[in-house]
Every structure is written in structure tokens, then in C-alpha cells.
Amino acid sequence: MDTTFVIGPNASLTPGQAAVFMSLTSVVGLTIAFGFAVIGFWPVVPFAGLELAALGAALWVSLRRNRYREVVRLQGEEVVVEFGMVGGGVRARMSLPRHWTRVMLIQGGSRLAPNRLVLAYAAQRVELARCLTDDEREALAGRLRRALTASRPTLAGAHAPDAG
């Protein structure tokens, strides 16, 4: 059975919401800055401009990172992993043999270090789901394992039952 997993960051901010937030923040910030300029504190205006530029840059980076996607396709006899941006196409693609691919969840080196989800075949390693939390990576590892083992042949030659 062919299965597709699409992995992306938990992004709740849309471009429209970012534009509204940036507009309202700019109006409030510039109103206060020009108010101070009128009473003689003119250096407030350039600093307010710098703050708004930094806020705009942070919003742009956040929206750009929200477009990142990893797609894992279990199709036929292979596992295909693609990395890219929504609307930007595939930047990297890797194919592994489905029956020999292992799912590894590697614990971080310390208590605060994140775990790592890796698809492995022989010496090839593909790290997935860096944009997810540890709990989300653990859940995804379980789903990937079930999907991979469901298609593996048993000793009798029949495929293992679906793991649901």
C-alpha cells in the first residue's frame, strides 16, 4: 500500500495576519515616535524605524520557514524523501529501498537536546522532521515504522497485515 507523509512546521501565522499585525504595530510605533519627535526627542524616530524593520525581517523569516515541507512517499519498492518549499518545488530528493529502510529515533545527547528521526539504509541516513517537537517526532516514527513493516513480506511470503 502506498502511503505519503507530509511534514511541515506548525505554522499558525498566515501572510494576511502578518500584514495586519505589521500594519497595526507600525501605526502604533510610528505614532508614539512622532509624538516624541514633536516634543523634541527626534532621535526616537530612527530607532522606531529600526525596530519596525527588525520586526518586518523576523516576520518575513517566519513566513518563509512556514513554507518548508518534507514529503515521505512509500511507493512500490522504494521510500522517496523530498525536501522543498511550498510553491518552490523540490530542492532535494532521495530514494531508499522500502524493505531495507529502518526508522531510527536517536535520543539527544543531553536532557534538553532534541531527539532525531532518521531513515537509514546501509550507510545512507536521512534526517527528518527537524521542525517538529520531540513528541511529534516520536509519533511520526511509530507511524513510519508501522507503514514500513506493513508492507514487508513474512517468512511464508505473504505481506504482514496492515498496522492501521
Short mmCIF file of C-alpha atoms in Angstrom, two decimals:
data_model
loop_
_atom_site.label_atom_id
_atom_site.label_comp_id
_atom_site.label_asym_id
_atom_site.label_seq_id
_atom_site.Cartn_x
_atom_site.Cartn_y
_atom_site.Cartn_z
CA MET A 1 0.00 0.00 0.00
CA ASP A 2 1.37 3.40 -0.96
CA THR A 3 1.48 5.98 1.80
CA THR A 4 2.51 9.63 1.85
CA PHE A 5 3.62 11.65 4.87
CA VAL A 6 3.86 15.44 4.56
CA ILE A 7 5.93 17.03 7.32
CA GLY A 8 5.85 20.77 7.94
CA PRO A 9 6.21 23.21 10.79
CA ASN A 10 3.27 24.10 12.97
CA ALA A 11 2.62 27.48 11.41
CA SER A 12 -0.43 29.35 12.56
CA LEU A 13 0.50 32.78 11.18
CA THR A 14 -0.79 33.42 7.66
CA PRO A 15 0.65 36.12 5.37
CA GLY A 16 -2.55 38.14 5.76
CA GLN A 17 -2.36 38.00 9.54
CA ALA A 18 1.30 39.01 9.41
CA ALA A 19 0.44 42.01 7.22
CA VAL A 20 -2.30 43.13 9.61
CA PHE A 21 -0.01 42.68 12.62
CA MET A 22 2.81 44.60 10.94
CA SER A 23 0.46 47.42 9.88
CA LEU A 24 -1.06 47.86 13.33
CA THR A 25 2.32 47.69 15.05
CA SER A 26 3.74 50.25 12.61
CA VAL A 27 0.87 52.67 13.15
CA VAL A 28 1.19 52.47 16.94
CA GLY A 29 5.01 52.61 16.93
CA LEU A 30 5.29 55.49 14.49
CA THR A 31 2.53 57.46 16.22
CA ILE A 32 4.42 57.24 19.50
CA ALA A 33 7.76 58.01 17.82
CA PHE A 34 6.41 61.11 16.03
CA GLY A 35 4.76 62.21 19.27
CA PHE A 36 8.15 62.18 20.94
CA ALA A 37 9.67 63.97 17.92
CA VAL A 38 7.15 66.81 18.23
CA ILE A 39 8.20 67.48 21.84
CA GLY A 40 11.86 67.45 20.86
CA PHE A 41 13.01 63.85 21.23
CA TRP A 42 13.65 63.40 17.50
CA PRO A 43 16.19 60.50 17.87
CA VAL A 44 13.27 58.24 18.82
CA VAL A 45 12.08 58.19 15.19
CA PRO A 46 15.11 56.41 13.64
CA PHE A 47 15.15 53.84 16.45
CA ALA A 48 11.45 53.18 15.97
CA GLY A 49 12.17 52.68 12.27
CA LEU A 50 14.93 50.21 13.08
CA GLU A 51 12.64 48.29 15.43
CA LEU A 52 9.95 48.06 12.78
CA ALA A 53 12.49 46.95 10.17
CA ALA A 54 13.70 44.20 12.54
CA LEU A 55 10.10 43.13 13.22
CA GLY A 56 9.40 43.00 9.47
CA ALA A 57 12.51 40.92 8.86
CA ALA A 58 11.52 38.48 11.63
CA LEU A 59 8.03 38.11 10.18
CA TRP A 60 9.48 37.52 6.70
CA VAL A 61 11.81 34.80 8.01
CA SER A 62 8.97 33.20 9.97
CA LEU A 63 6.65 33.14 6.95
CA ARG A 64 9.43 31.77 4.74
CA ARG A 65 10.19 28.93 7.18
CA ASN A 66 6.49 28.09 7.38
CA ARG A 67 6.61 27.08 3.71
CA TYR A 68 9.19 24.31 4.33
CA ARG A 69 7.98 20.76 3.68
CA GLU A 70 9.37 17.23 3.77
CA VAL A 71 7.43 14.60 1.86
CA VAL A 72 7.99 10.89 2.54
CA ARG A 73 6.36 8.57 0.00
CA LEU A 74 6.24 4.83 0.49
CA GLN A 75 5.51 3.78 -3.05
CA GLY A 76 6.12 0.42 -4.63
CA GLU A 77 9.50 -0.93 -3.58
CA GLU A 78 11.01 2.37 -2.53
CA VAL A 79 10.85 5.13 0.04
CA VAL A 80 11.15 8.53 -1.59
CA VAL A 81 12.04 11.54 0.57
CA GLU A 82 11.72 15.04 -0.91
CA PHE A 83 12.67 18.37 0.68
CA GLY A 84 11.41 21.70 -0.56
CA MET A 85 9.29 24.77 -0.14
CA VAL A 86 5.61 25.15 -0.93
CA GLY A 87 5.48 26.82 -4.32
CA GLY A 88 9.25 26.47 -4.77
CA GLY A 89 9.45 22.88 -5.92
CA VAL A 90 11.66 20.04 -4.74
CA ARG A 91 15.19 21.06 -3.64
CA ALA A 92 16.49 17.60 -2.78
CA ARG A 93 15.26 14.08 -3.39
CA MET A 94 16.44 10.74 -2.08
CA SER A 95 15.26 7.21 -2.69
CA LEU A 96 15.78 4.22 -0.39
CA PRO A 97 14.75 0.57 -0.81
CA ARG A 98 11.48 0.16 1.09
CA HIS A 99 12.12 -3.29 2.58
CA TRP A 100 15.56 -2.42 3.94
CA THR A 101 14.88 1.05 5.27
CA ARG A 102 14.91 1.40 9.05
CA VAL A 103 13.34 4.13 11.16
CA MET A 104 15.66 5.28 13.94
CA LEU A 105 14.73 7.65 16.74
CA ILE A 106 18.02 8.83 18.25
CA GLN A 107 17.87 10.47 21.66
CA GLY A 108 19.64 13.80 22.14
CA GLY A 109 22.99 13.95 23.89
CA SER A 110 21.59 15.74 26.92
CA ARG A 111 18.26 16.22 28.67
CA LEU A 112 17.48 19.36 26.66
CA ALA A 113 18.84 18.18 23.31
CA PRO A 114 16.15 17.23 20.81
CA ASN A 115 15.84 13.69 19.55
CA ARG A 116 16.47 12.95 15.87
CA LEU A 117 14.33 10.96 13.47
CA VAL A 118 16.41 9.22 10.82
CA LEU A 119 15.58 6.94 7.92
CA ALA A 120 18.53 4.62 7.36
CA TYR A 121 19.60 2.16 4.72
CA ALA A 122 23.14 0.78 4.95
CA ALA A 123 25.38 3.85 5.29
CA GLN A 124 22.76 6.27 3.94
CA ARG A 125 20.98 8.41 6.52
CA VAL A 126 18.20 10.94 6.02
CA GLU A 127 17.18 13.10 8.95
CA LEU A 128 13.53 14.07 9.01
CA ALA A 129 11.15 16.25 10.94
CA ARG A 130 13.56 18.76 12.43
CA CYS A 131 10.68 21.22 12.51
CA LEU A 132 8.61 19.02 14.85
CA THR A 133 8.70 18.62 18.61
CA ASP A 134 10.14 15.54 20.31
CA ASP A 135 6.67 14.11 20.95
CA GLU A 136 5.63 14.71 17.34
CA ARG A 137 8.82 13.02 16.09
CA GLU A 138 8.13 10.00 18.31
CA ALA A 139 4.58 9.71 16.98
CA LEU A 140 5.81 10.06 13.39
CA ALA A 141 8.49 7.40 13.98
CA GLY A 142 5.79 4.99 15.15
CA ARG A 143 3.61 5.70 12.11
CA LEU A 144 6.55 5.33 9.73
CA ARG A 145 7.56 2.01 11.36
CA ARG A 146 4.02 0.66 11.09
CA ALA A 147 3.75 1.73 7.45
CA LEU A 148 7.11 0.18 6.57
CA THR A 149 6.51 -3.12 8.40
CA ALA A 150 3.01 -3.46 6.96
CA SER A 151 4.50 -3.90 3.51
CA ARG A 152 7.36 -6.25 4.40
CA PRO A 153 6.99 -9.86 3.31
CA THR A 154 6.73 -12.51 6.03
CA LEU A 155 8.54 -15.86 6.01
CA ALA A 156 5.54 -17.50 4.36
CA GLY A 157 5.77 -15.00 1.51
CA ALA A 158 2.63 -13.07 2.37
CA HIS A 159 2.71 -9.43 3.39
CA ALA A 160 2.28 -8.53 7.03
CA PRO A 161 -1.19 -7.26 7.94
CA ASP A 162 -1.86 -3.56 7.90
CA ALA A 163 -0.97 -1.84 11.13
CA GLY A 164 -3.82 0.66 10.75
#
